PDB file of C-alpha atoms and ligand atoms in Angstrom:
ATOM      1  CA  MET A   1     144.701 263.852 -76.918  1.00 96.00           C
ATOM      2  CA  ARG A   2     147.450 265.400 -74.177  1.00 98.00           C
ATOM      3  CA  ILE A   3     147.198 264.384 -70.351  1.00 98.00           C
ATOM      4  CA  ASP A   4     148.836 264.917 -67.448  1.00 98.00           C
ATOM      5  CA  LEU A   5     147.998 264.443 -63.540  1.00 98.00           C
ATOM      6  CA  HIS A   6     150.240 265.273 -61.708  1.00 98.00           C
ATOM      7  CA  THR A   7     150.661 269.263 -60.967  1.00 98.00           C
ATOM      8  CA  HIS A   8     150.761 271.796 -58.001  1.00 98.00           C
ATOM      9  CA  SER A   9     150.046 275.293 -57.747  1.00 98.00           C
ATOM     10  CA  THR A  10     150.554 277.673 -54.964  1.00 98.00           C
ATOM     11  CA  ALA A  11     147.789 275.976 -52.829  1.00 98.00           C
ATOM     12  CA  SER A  12     151.388 273.488 -52.057  1.00 98.00           C
ATOM     13  CA  ASP A  13     154.343 274.315 -52.932  1.00 98.00           C
ATOM     14  CA  GLY A  14     153.186 275.661 -56.755  1.00 98.00           C
ATOM     15  CA  THR A  15     154.197 278.719 -57.975  1.00 97.00           C
ATOM     16  CA  GLU A  16     151.231 279.506 -59.928  1.00 98.00           C
ATOM     17  CA  PRO A  17     147.619 279.783 -58.484  1.00 98.00           C
ATOM     18  CA  PRO A  18     145.273 276.953 -59.154  1.00 98.00           C
ATOM     19  CA  SER A  19     143.465 279.113 -62.296  1.00 98.00           C
ATOM     20  CA  GLY A  20     147.658 280.073 -63.469  1.00 98.00           C
ATOM     21  CA  VAL A  21     148.336 275.938 -64.233  1.00 98.00           C
ATOM     22  CA  VAL A  22     144.870 275.602 -65.126  1.00 98.00           C
ATOM     23  CA  GLU A  23     145.882 279.053 -68.057  1.00 98.00           C
ATOM     24  CA  SER A  24     149.683 277.064 -68.825  1.00 98.00           C
ATOM     25  CA  ALA A  25     148.783 274.216 -69.374  1.00 98.00           C
ATOM     26  CA  ALA A  26     146.194 275.571 -71.779  1.00 98.00           C
ATOM     27  CA  ARG A  27     148.840 277.454 -73.572  1.00 98.00           C
ATOM     28  CA  ALA A  28     150.705 274.119 -73.274  1.00 98.00           C
ATOM     29  CA  GLY A  29     147.573 272.413 -76.087  1.00 98.00           C
ATOM     30  CA  LEU A  30     146.925 270.126 -72.339  1.00 98.00           C
ATOM     31  CA  ASP A  31     143.191 268.725 -73.464  1.00 98.00           C
ATOM     32  CA  VAL A  32     142.987 267.112 -69.516  1.00 98.00           C
ATOM     33  CA  VAL A  33     145.098 267.859 -66.733  1.00 98.00           C
ATOM     34  CA  ALA A  34     145.276 267.200 -62.775  1.00 99.00           C
ATOM     35  CA  LEU A  35     145.808 269.463 -60.194  1.00 99.00           C
ATOM     36  CA  THR A  36     147.443 267.406 -57.601  1.00 98.00           C
ATOM     37  CA  ASP A  37     148.295 270.033 -54.517  1.00 98.00           C
ATOM     38  CA  HIS A  38     150.980 268.142 -51.654  1.00 98.00           C
ATOM     39  CA  ASP A  39     147.736 266.933 -48.797  1.00 98.00           C
ATOM     40  CA  THR A  40     145.393 269.479 -50.158  1.00 98.00           C
ATOM     41  CA  THR A  41     141.638 269.782 -51.674  1.00 98.00           C
ATOM     42  CA  SER A  42     142.571 273.300 -51.303  1.00 98.00           C
ATOM     43  CA  GLY A  43     142.710 274.499 -54.779  1.00 98.00           C
ATOM     44  CA  TRP A  44     140.011 271.948 -56.998  1.00 98.00           C
ATOM     45  CA  VAL A  45     137.396 274.814 -56.664  1.00 98.00           C
ATOM     46  CA  GLU A  46     139.593 277.472 -58.746  1.00 98.00           C
ATOM     47  CA  ALA A  47     140.971 274.821 -60.752  1.00 98.00           C
ATOM     48  CA  LEU A  48     137.131 273.437 -62.176  1.00 98.00           C
ATOM     49  CA  ALA A  49     136.369 276.929 -62.609  1.00 98.00           C
ATOM     50  CA  ALA A  50     139.356 277.955 -64.554  1.00 98.00           C
ATOM     51  CA  GLY A  51     139.182 274.912 -66.419  1.00 98.00           C
ATOM     52  CA  GLU A  52     135.367 275.090 -67.505  1.00 98.00           C
ATOM     53  CA  ARG A  53     136.633 278.917 -68.665  1.00 98.00           C
ATOM     54  CA  LEU A  54     139.227 277.560 -70.743  1.00 98.00           C
ATOM     55  CA  GLY A  55     138.133 274.509 -71.738  1.00 98.00           C
ATOM     56  CA  VAL A  56     140.130 272.132 -70.455  1.00 98.00           C
ATOM     57  CA  ARG A  57     138.844 269.464 -68.242  1.00 98.00           C
ATOM     58  CA  VAL A  58     140.894 269.302 -65.257  1.00 98.00           C
ATOM     59  CA  VAL A  59     140.878 266.226 -63.027  1.00 98.00           C
ATOM     60  CA  PRO A  60     140.821 266.968 -59.461  1.00 98.00           C
ATOM     61  CA  GLY A  61     142.866 265.404 -57.521  1.00 98.00           C
ATOM     62  CA  MET A  62     145.747 265.613 -54.384  1.00 98.00           C
ATOM     63  CA  GLU A  63     149.266 264.075 -53.623  1.00 98.00           C
ATOM     64  CA  VAL A  64     149.436 262.361 -49.878  1.00 98.00           C
ATOM     65  CA  SER A  65     152.477 262.372 -48.378  1.00 98.00           C
ATOM     66  CA  CYS A  66     153.711 259.151 -47.010  1.00 98.00           C
ATOM     67  CA  LEU A  67     156.013 257.439 -44.934  1.00 97.00           C
ATOM     68  CA  VAL A  68     157.330 253.661 -44.216  1.00 95.00           C
ATOM     69  CA  ARG A  69     160.452 252.444 -42.998  1.00 92.00           C
ATOM     70  CA  GLY A  70     161.362 256.127 -42.979  1.00 90.00           C
ATOM     71  CA  VAL A  71     160.997 256.227 -47.308  1.00 93.00           C
ATOM     72  CA  SER A  72     159.006 259.051 -48.503  1.00 94.00           C
ATOM     73  CA  VAL A  73     156.233 257.560 -50.376  1.00 97.00           C
ATOM     74  CA  HIS A  74     154.082 259.551 -52.506  1.00 98.00           C
ATOM     75  CA  LEU A  75     150.769 258.988 -53.369  1.00 98.00           C
ATOM     76  CA  LEU A  76     147.863 260.922 -55.735  1.00 98.00           C
ATOM     77  CA  SER A  77     144.403 260.088 -55.551  1.00 98.00           C
ATOM     78  CA  TYR A  78     142.121 261.396 -58.217  1.00 98.00           C
ATOM     79  CA  TRP A  79     138.345 262.225 -57.628  1.00 98.00           C
ATOM     80  CA  GLN A  80     138.246 262.066 -53.474  1.00 98.00           C
ATOM     81  CA  ASP A  81     135.524 262.923 -51.731  1.00 98.00           C
ATOM     82  CA  PRO A  82     136.836 266.116 -50.226  1.00 98.00           C
ATOM     83  CA  ALA A  83     134.549 266.327 -47.724  1.00 98.00           C
ATOM     84  CA  ASP A  84     135.152 262.866 -46.131  1.00 98.00           C
ATOM     85  CA  ALA A  85     136.217 263.352 -42.501  1.00 98.00           C
ATOM     86  CA  ALA A  86     138.514 260.158 -42.416  1.00 98.00           C
ATOM     87  CA  LEU A  87     139.970 261.410 -44.881  1.00 98.00           C
ATOM     88  CA  GLY A  88     140.802 264.617 -44.213  1.00 98.00           C
ATOM     89  CA  GLY A  89     141.569 263.772 -40.507  1.00 98.00           C
ATOM     90  CA  MET A  90     144.538 262.109 -42.277  1.00 98.00           C
ATOM     91  CA  LEU A  91     145.704 265.390 -44.154  1.00 98.00           C
ATOM     92  CA  ASP A  92     145.584 268.010 -41.894  1.00 98.00           C
ATOM     93  CA  ALA A  93     147.570 265.769 -38.934  1.00 98.00           C
ATOM     94  CA  SER A  94     150.115 266.358 -42.290  1.00 98.00           C
ATOM     95  CA  ARG A  95     149.782 269.097 -43.105  1.00 98.00           C
ATOM     96  CA  THR A  96     150.316 270.807 -39.586  1.00 98.00           C
ATOM     97  CA  SER A  97     153.462 268.258 -39.347  1.00 98.00           C
ATOM     98  CA  ARG A  98     154.529 269.968 -42.233  1.00 98.00           C
ATOM     99  CA  ARG A  99     153.861 273.380 -40.537  1.00 98.00           C
ATOM    100  CA  THR A 100     156.174 272.235 -37.552  1.00 98.00           C
ATOM    101  CA  ARG A 101     158.308 271.462 -39.376  1.00 98.00           C
ATOM    102  CA  ALA A 102     159.214 273.550 -41.372  1.00 98.00           C
ATOM    103  CA  ARG A 103     160.068 275.703 -37.941  1.00 98.00           C
ATOM    104  CA  ARG A 104     162.120 273.512 -36.916  1.00 98.00           C
ATOM    105  CA  MET A 105     164.405 273.642 -39.611  1.00 98.00           C
ATOM    106  CA  VAL A 106     164.573 277.712 -39.970  1.00 98.00           C
ATOM    107  CA  GLU A 107     165.597 276.817 -36.154  1.00 98.00           C
ATOM    108  CA  ARG A 108     168.384 275.305 -37.014  1.00 97.00           C
ATOM    109  CA  LEU A 109     169.169 277.736 -40.227  1.00 98.00           C
ATOM    110  CA  THR A 110     168.647 280.836 -38.085  1.00 97.00           C
ATOM    111  CA  ALA A 111     171.378 280.902 -36.412  1.00 93.00           C
ATOM    112  CA  ASP A 112     173.513 280.209 -39.339  1.00 96.00           C
ATOM    113  CA  THR A 113     172.124 282.244 -42.193  1.00 96.00           C
ATOM    114  CA  GLY A 114     170.162 284.726 -40.438  1.00 97.00           C
ATOM    115  CA  LEU A 115     166.634 283.168 -41.860  1.00 98.00           C
ATOM    116  CA  ARG A 116     163.553 283.933 -40.165  1.00 98.00           C
ATOM    117  CA  TRP A 117     160.566 282.506 -40.207  1.00 98.00           C
ATOM    118  CA  ASP A 118     158.164 285.816 -40.914  1.00 98.00           C
ATOM    119  CA  ASP A 119     160.371 285.369 -44.341  1.00 98.00           C
ATOM    120  CA  VAL A 120     159.371 281.850 -45.030  1.00 98.00           C
ATOM    121  CA  LEU A 121     155.701 282.820 -44.747  1.00 98.00           C
ATOM    122  CA  GLU A 122     156.562 285.616 -47.489  1.00 97.00           C
ATOM    123  CA  HIS A 123     156.564 282.800 -49.931  1.00 97.00           C
ATOM    124  CA  VAL A 124     153.076 281.162 -48.222  1.00 98.00           C
ATOM    125  CA  HIS A 125     149.823 281.760 -50.023  1.00 97.00           C
ATOM    126  CA  GLY A 126     147.239 281.745 -47.638  1.00 95.00           C
ATOM    127  CA  GLN A 127     146.849 278.081 -45.857  1.00 94.00           C
ATOM    128  CA  ALA A 128     149.186 276.294 -47.980  1.00 98.00           C
ATOM    129  CA  THR A 129     150.523 272.876 -47.329  1.00 98.00           C
ATOM    130  CA  ILE A 130     154.265 274.856 -46.480  1.00 98.00           C
ATOM    131  CA  GLY A 131     156.884 272.278 -47.694  1.00 98.00           C
ATOM    132  CA  ARG A 132     160.910 272.465 -47.762  1.00 98.00           C
ATOM    133  CA  PRO A 133     159.978 275.031 -51.563  1.00 98.00           C
ATOM    134  CA  HIS A 134     158.600 277.749 -49.092  1.00 98.00           C
ATOM    135  CA  ILE A 135     161.859 277.574 -46.799  1.00 98.00           C
ATOM    136  CA  ALA A 136     164.140 277.605 -50.559  1.00 98.00           C
ATOM    137  CA  ASP A 137     161.552 280.205 -52.030  1.00 97.00           C
ATOM    138  CA  ALA A 138     162.898 282.333 -49.045  1.00 98.00           C
ATOM    139  CA  LEU A 139     166.613 281.684 -48.901  1.00 98.00           C
ATOM    140  CA  VAL A 140     166.892 282.316 -52.489  1.00 98.00           C
ATOM    141  CA  ALA A 141     164.915 285.977 -51.496  1.00 97.00           C
ATOM    142  CA  ALA A 142     167.436 286.324 -48.825  1.00 97.00           C
ATOM    143  CA  GLY A 143     170.525 285.125 -51.616  1.00 97.00           C
ATOM    144  CA  ILE A 144     171.735 282.769 -49.551  1.00 97.00           C
ATOM    145  CA  VAL A 145     170.738 280.449 -52.370  1.00 97.00           C
ATOM    146  CA  GLY A 146     170.145 280.747 -56.449  1.00 97.00           C
ATOM    147  CA  ASP A 147     167.268 278.752 -56.365  1.00 96.00           C
ATOM    148  CA  ARG A 148     164.922 276.062 -55.089  1.00 95.00           C
ATOM    149  CA  ASP A 149     167.634 273.469 -56.985  1.00 95.00           C
ATOM    150  CA  GLU A 150     170.403 274.421 -55.384  1.00 97.00           C
ATOM    151  CA  ALA A 151     168.628 274.979 -51.587  1.00 98.00           C
ATOM    152  CA  PHE A 152     167.441 271.801 -52.325  1.00 97.00           C
ATOM    153  CA  ALA A 153     171.373 270.348 -53.014  1.00 97.00           C
ATOM    154  CA  THR A 154     172.579 271.926 -50.426  1.00 97.00           C
ATOM    155  CA  LEU A 155     170.631 273.554 -47.077  1.00 98.00           C
ATOM    156  CA  LEU A 156     167.621 271.377 -47.560  1.00 98.00           C
ATOM    157  CA  SER A 157     168.562 267.548 -48.854  1.00 96.00           C
ATOM    158  CA  GLY A 158     167.930 264.982 -46.617  1.00 93.00           C
ATOM    159  CA  SER A 159     171.378 264.595 -45.508  1.00 94.00           C
ATOM    160  CA  SER A 160     171.468 268.449 -44.237  1.00 97.00           C
ATOM    161  CA  PRO A 161     171.864 269.294 -41.126  1.00 97.00           C
ATOM    162  CA  TYR A 162     169.313 271.611 -40.938  1.00 98.00           C
ATOM    163  CA  PHE A 163     166.746 269.077 -42.276  1.00 97.00           C
ATOM    164  CA  VAL A 164     163.860 267.214 -39.926  1.00 97.00           C
ATOM    165  CA  PRO A 165     161.195 264.734 -41.202  1.00 95.00           C
ATOM    166  CA  HIS A 166     157.761 265.467 -41.462  1.00 96.00           C
ATOM    167  CA  THR A 167     155.293 262.624 -40.006  1.00 96.00           C
ATOM    168  CA  ALA A 168     153.092 261.651 -42.486  1.00 97.00           C
ATOM    169  CA  PRO A 169     150.493 258.236 -42.655  1.00 98.00           C
ATOM    170  CA  ASP A 170     151.393 254.605 -43.644  1.00 98.00           C
ATOM    171  CA  PRO A 171     150.904 253.926 -47.547  1.00 98.00           C
ATOM    172  CA  LEU A 172     148.366 251.168 -46.469  1.00 98.00           C
ATOM    173  CA  GLU A 173     146.705 253.287 -44.512  1.00 98.00           C
ATOM    174  CA  ALA A 174     146.566 256.197 -46.693  1.00 98.00           C
ATOM    175  CA  ILE A 175     145.273 253.808 -49.700  1.00 98.00           C
ATOM    176  CA  THR A 176     142.785 253.143 -47.439  1.00 98.00           C
ATOM    177  CA  LEU A 177     141.280 256.096 -46.491  1.00 98.00           C
ATOM    178  CA  VAL A 178     141.079 257.456 -50.657  1.00 98.00           C
ATOM    179  CA  ARG A 179     139.569 254.694 -51.549  1.00 98.00           C
ATOM    180  CA  ALA A 180     137.153 254.644 -48.375  1.00 98.00           C
ATOM    181  CA  ALA A 181     136.285 258.264 -50.177  1.00 98.00           C
ATOM    182  CA  GLY A 182     135.863 257.442 -53.593  1.00 98.00           C
ATOM    183  CA  GLY A 183     139.224 258.001 -54.575  1.00 98.00           C
ATOM    184  CA  VAL A 184     141.391 256.627 -56.723  1.00 98.00           C
ATOM    185  CA  PRO A 185     145.341 255.979 -55.839  1.00 98.00           C
ATOM    186  CA  VAL A 186     148.070 256.036 -58.379  1.00 98.00           C
ATOM    187  CA  LEU A 187     151.670 255.387 -56.442  1.00 98.00           C
ATOM    188  CA  ALA A 188     153.905 259.400 -57.987  1.00 98.00           C
ATOM    189  CA  HIS A 189     157.809 258.459 -59.103  1.00 97.00           C
ATOM    190  CA  PRO A 190     157.974 254.802 -57.265  1.00 96.00           C
ATOM    191  CA  ALA A 191     161.420 254.516 -58.347  1.00 93.00           C
ATOM    192  CA  ALA A 192     162.818 258.118 -58.130  1.00 90.00           C
ATOM    193  CA  SER A 193     165.457 257.029 -56.600  1.00 85.00           C
ATOM    194  CA  LYS A 194     167.601 259.958 -56.824  1.00 80.00           C
ATOM    195  CA  ARG A 195     164.926 261.127 -54.215  1.00 80.00           C
ATOM    196  CA  GLY A 196     166.026 259.279 -51.858  1.00 82.00           C
ATOM    197  CA  SER A 197     165.320 255.238 -50.677  1.00 86.00           C
ATOM    198  CA  CYS A 198     162.381 253.880 -52.959  1.00 91.00           C
ATOM    199  CA  VAL A 199     159.890 251.222 -51.966  1.00 92.00           C
ATOM    200  CA  GLY A 200     160.174 247.823 -53.284  1.00 92.00           C
ATOM    201  CA  ASP A 201     158.118 245.778 -55.697  1.00 94.00           C
ATOM    202  CA  ALA A 202     156.939 243.947 -52.746  1.00 95.00           C
ATOM    203  CA  GLU A 203     155.664 246.618 -51.019  1.00 96.00           C
ATOM    204  CA  VAL A 204     153.616 247.789 -54.002  1.00 97.00           C
ATOM    205  CA  GLU A 205     152.424 244.197 -54.258  1.00 97.00           C
ATOM    206  CA  ALA A 206     150.794 245.117 -50.516  1.00 97.00           C
ATOM    207  CA  MET A 207     149.504 248.194 -51.383  1.00 98.00           C
ATOM    208  CA  VAL A 208     147.781 246.324 -54.705  1.00 98.00           C
ATOM    209  CA  GLU A 209     146.173 244.657 -52.637  1.00 98.00           C
ATOM    210  CA  SER A 210     144.947 247.390 -50.646  1.00 98.00           C
ATOM    211  CA  GLY A 211     143.397 248.911 -53.366  1.00 98.00           C
ATOM    212  CA  LEU A 212     146.524 251.230 -55.395  1.00 98.00           C
ATOM    213  CA  ALA A 213     144.961 251.747 -59.267  1.00 98.00           C
ATOM    214  CA  GLY A 214     148.206 252.093 -60.380  1.00 98.00           C
ATOM    215  CA  LEU A 215     151.733 253.422 -61.377  1.00 98.00           C
ATOM    216  CA  GLU A 216     153.376 256.392 -62.107  1.00 98.00           C
ATOM    217  CA  VAL A 217     155.919 254.830 -64.850  1.00 98.00           C
ATOM    218  CA  ASP A 218     156.867 258.189 -67.281  1.00 98.00           C
ATOM    219  CA  HIS A 219     158.307 261.097 -65.050  1.00 98.00           C
ATOM    220  CA  ARG A 220     161.452 263.085 -65.563  1.00 97.00           C
ATOM    221  CA  ASP A 221     162.948 261.217 -62.150  1.00 96.00           C
ATOM    222  CA  HIS A 222     162.929 257.526 -63.629  1.00 97.00           C
ATOM    223  CA  SER A 223     165.261 256.781 -65.730  1.00 96.00           C
ATOM    224  CA  ASP A 224     164.435 254.086 -68.903  1.00 96.00           C
ATOM    225  CA  ALA A 225     165.540 251.142 -67.177  1.00 95.00           C
ATOM    226  CA  GLU A 226     163.301 251.871 -63.884  1.00 96.00           C
ATOM    227  CA  ARG A 227     160.659 253.023 -66.635  1.00 97.00           C
ATOM    228  CA  ARG A 228     161.102 249.258 -68.520  1.00 97.00           C
ATOM    229  CA  HIS A 229     160.884 247.862 -64.746  1.00 97.00           C
ATOM    230  CA  LEU A 230     158.016 249.499 -63.323  1.00 97.00           C
ATOM    231  CA  ARG A 231     155.837 248.585 -66.506  1.00 98.00           C
ATOM    232  CA  ASP A 232     157.400 245.135 -65.923  1.00 98.00           C
ATOM    233  CA  LEU A 233     155.776 245.356 -62.518  1.00 98.00           C
ATOM    234  CA  ALA A 234     152.341 247.335 -63.218  1.00 98.00           C
ATOM    235  CA  ARG A 235     152.121 243.970 -65.925  1.00 98.00           C
ATOM    236  CA  SER A 236     152.251 242.028 -63.124  1.00 98.00           C
ATOM    237  CA  LEU A 237     150.429 243.305 -60.544  1.00 98.00           C
ATOM    238  CA  ASP A 238     147.444 244.555 -63.004  1.00 98.00           C
ATOM    239  CA  LEU A 239     148.155 248.184 -62.926  1.00 98.00           C
ATOM    240  CA  LEU A 240     147.501 251.091 -65.210  1.00 98.00           C
ATOM    241  CA  VAL A 241     150.316 253.158 -66.247  1.00 98.00           C
ATOM    242  CA  THR A 242     150.329 256.588 -66.515  1.00 98.00           C
ATOM    243  CA  GLY A 243     152.862 259.154 -67.151  1.00 98.00           C
ATOM    244  CA  SER A 244     153.200 263.529 -65.902  1.00 98.00           C
ATOM    245  CA  SER A 245     154.956 265.851 -65.300  1.00 98.00           C
ATOM    246  CA  ASP A 246     155.021 267.007 -61.544  1.00 98.00           C
ATOM    247  CA  TYR A 247     155.213 270.707 -62.463  1.00 98.00           C
ATOM    248  CA  HIS A 248     155.113 273.337 -60.053  1.00 98.00           C
ATOM    249  CA  GLY A 249     155.602 276.831 -61.906  1.00 98.00           C
ATOM    250  CA  THR A 250     158.447 278.070 -61.848  1.00 95.00           C
ATOM    251  CA  GLY A 251     159.800 276.179 -58.243  1.00 91.00           C
ATOM    252  CA  LYS A 252     160.813 273.092 -60.846  1.00 94.00           C
ATOM    253  CA  ARG A 253     162.686 272.615 -64.382  1.00 95.00           C
ATOM    254  CA  ASN A 254     159.418 270.077 -65.188  1.00 97.00           C
ATOM    255  CA  LEU A 255     157.039 271.398 -68.511  1.00 98.00           C
ATOM    256  CA  LEU A 256     153.609 270.370 -68.463  1.00 98.00           C
ATOM    257  CA  GLY A 257     153.040 268.066 -71.252  1.00 98.00           C
ATOM    258  CA  GLU A 258     156.184 266.481 -70.921  1.00 98.00           C
ATOM    259  CA  ASN A 259     155.509 263.117 -70.204  1.00 98.00           C
ATOM    260  CA  THR A 260     151.653 262.122 -70.440  1.00 98.00           C
ATOM    261  CA  THR A 261     148.444 259.677 -69.704  1.00 98.00           C
ATOM    262  CA  ASP A 262     146.954 257.548 -72.077  1.00 98.00           C
ATOM    263  CA  PRO A 263     143.504 258.565 -73.320  1.00 98.00           C
ATOM    264  CA  GLU A 264     141.650 254.697 -72.406  1.00 98.00           C
ATOM    265  CA  VAL A 265     143.662 254.776 -69.138  1.00 98.00           C
ATOM    266  CA  LEU A 266     142.451 257.885 -67.858  1.00 98.00           C
ATOM    267  CA  GLU A 267     138.639 256.674 -68.448  1.00 98.00           C
ATOM    268  CA  GLN A 268     139.745 253.162 -66.155  1.00 98.00           C
ATOM    269  CA  LEU A 269     140.663 255.372 -64.073  1.00 98.00           C
ATOM    270  CA  HIS A 270     137.946 257.562 -63.710  1.00 98.00           C
ATOM    271  CA  ALA A 271     135.724 253.902 -63.847  1.00 97.00           C
ATOM    272  CA  ARG A 272     137.112 252.918 -60.528  1.00 97.00           C
ATOM    273  CA  ALA A 273     136.490 256.481 -59.241  1.00 98.00           C
ATOM    274  CA  GLY A 274     133.075 256.392 -56.419  1.00 93.00           C
ATOM    275  CA  ALA A 275     132.132 255.569 -52.937  1.00 61.00           C
ATOM    276  CA  GLY A 276     133.801 252.928 -51.170  1.00 57.00           C
ATOM    277  CA  GLY A 277     136.595 252.563 -54.694  1.00 46.00           C
ATOM    278  CA  GLY A 278     133.625 250.418 -56.795  1.00 44.00           C
ATOM    279  CA  ALA A 279     130.862 252.654 -58.711  1.00 41.00           C
ATOM    280  CA  PRO A 280     131.223 254.298 -61.106  1.00 42.00           C
ATOM    281  CA  ALA A 281     131.343 258.059 -60.505  1.00 44.00           C
ATOM    282  CA  SER A 282     128.570 259.456 -61.408  1.00 44.00           C
ATOM    283  CA  THR A 283     129.613 263.243 -61.548  1.00 42.00           C
ATOM    284  CA  GLY A 284     132.422 262.697 -64.513  1.00 44.00           C
ATOM    285  CA  GLY A 285     134.464 263.819 -61.169  1.00 44.00           C
ATOM    286  CA  GLU A 286     133.221 267.605 -62.002  1.00 46.00           C
ATOM    287  CA  VAL A 287     132.808 268.153 -57.995  1.00 45.00           C
ATOM    288  CA  ARG A 288     132.240 271.362 -57.256  1.00 40.00           C
ATOM    289  CA  GLY A 289     132.151 273.654 -53.918  1.00 40.00           C
ATOM    290  CA  ALA A 290     134.961 271.258 -51.839  1.00 36.00           C
TER     291      ALA A 290
HETATM  292  P1  AMP B 301     158.555 268.887 -49.030  1.00 60.53           P
HETATM  293  O1  AMP B 301     157.800 267.649 -48.996  1.00 60.53           O
HETATM  294  O2  AMP B 301     158.141 269.284 -47.385  1.00 60.53           O
HETATM  295  O3  AMP B 301     160.497 266.851 -48.085  1.00 60.53           O
HETATM  296  O4  AMP B 301     159.659 269.277 -49.948  1.00 60.53           O
HETATM  297  C1  AMP B 301     159.929 268.010 -51.161  1.00 60.53           C
HETATM  298  C2  AMP B 301     159.118 268.736 -52.281  1.00 60.53           C
HETATM  299  O5  AMP B 301     159.268 269.901 -52.882  1.00 60.53           O
HETATM  300  C3  AMP B 301     159.269 267.171 -53.662  1.00 60.53           C
HETATM  301  O6  AMP B 301     157.387 267.073 -52.915  1.00 60.53           O
HETATM  302  C4  AMP B 301     158.736 267.816 -54.425  1.00 60.53           C
HETATM  303  O7  AMP B 301     157.556 268.267 -54.916  1.00 60.53           O
HETATM  304  C5  AMP B 301     159.153 269.591 -53.871  1.00 60.53           C
HETATM  305  N1  AMP B 301     160.469 269.956 -54.978  1.00 60.53           N
HETATM  306  C6  AMP B 301     159.731 271.752 -55.357  1.00 60.53           C
HETATM  307  N2  AMP B 301     160.570 272.198 -56.198  1.00 60.53           N
HETATM  308  C7  AMP B 301     161.873 271.602 -56.263  1.00 60.53           C
HETATM  309  C8  AMP B 301     163.071 271.348 -56.392  1.00 60.53           C
HETATM  310  N3  AMP B 301     163.695 272.277 -57.038  1.00 60.53           N
HETATM  311  N4  AMP B 301     163.894 270.724 -55.778  1.00 60.53           N
HETATM  312  C9  AMP B 301     163.357 269.023 -55.363  1.00 60.53           C
HETATM  313  N5  AMP B 301     162.079 269.306 -55.246  1.00 60.53           N
HETATM  314  C10 AMP B 301     161.331 270.006 -54.843  1.00 60.53           C
HETATM  315 ZN1   ZN B 302     155.773 269.670 -54.899  1.00 60.53          ZN
HETATM  316 FE1   FE B 303     155.969 263.679 -55.525  1.00 60.53          FE
HETATM  317 FE1   FE B 304     154.263 266.325 -57.227  1.00 60.53          FE
END
């Protein structure tokens, strides 16, 4: 049983549509794949339908952008009610801020590179959550950089003069809202230091008090030493340990199934889903008509 609990589609900054991610998962020999687009559940219906067609169990999820002390924190959420008003309001605010921020980054880039906002919009599918990868794709198409990796290492890096941050909720607030919507929160790549500063152990402990259920330990951005530390931390805080690819289609090197999650852990996560984060979900996670 091969389980990958972190992937992105064109509903945010992946390069394959939700059904394409599930098709790729089937080809990669995965039994279970979670769709975790940034700050949106808009890919769920398509992904769940594809999962049914292809015999792949699709776990509906998302990756919530959070910010604490200026440190970017990514929170995975699984099985939350996509119609929950409070959580939906928080996500709407993040997506709006992401769009404003992307426009401001492009304004800064226009003077020096000639890149325009319309060039970026060509790479954004419908109402997708906008991120730096879309700007990267426009820079690649314009021949300004070779690929997304180069864009992130240069013009779009956090230390670049073109970089603009977006607003995002505090992780404790996000965890509380995810739980209230029946979701199961797992901290994504908690020690991925090459992306920037990370949260400390005391901050993770505070998240546990708000209802954090797990840590994504096995992720390509973590060294062996970081994985050992996170495994110890998970043991001491009674957190579940997951592993996943953070697949973005051709937008990143990450390959489906390169890290996986234990079937037992998936069932323990699922047992925590449901209204208020208490009762087990009765739907089996098969959320429809979202
Ligand atoms: P943003 O959320 O807009 O600040 O952009 C950062 C996001 O870009 C991360 O969450 C990654 O998932 C995504 N990303 C996609 N491709 C790349 C890449 N080649 N290098 C770094 N980040 C990437
Ligand atoms: Zn992403
Ligand atoms: Fe992330
Ligand atoms: Fe991700």
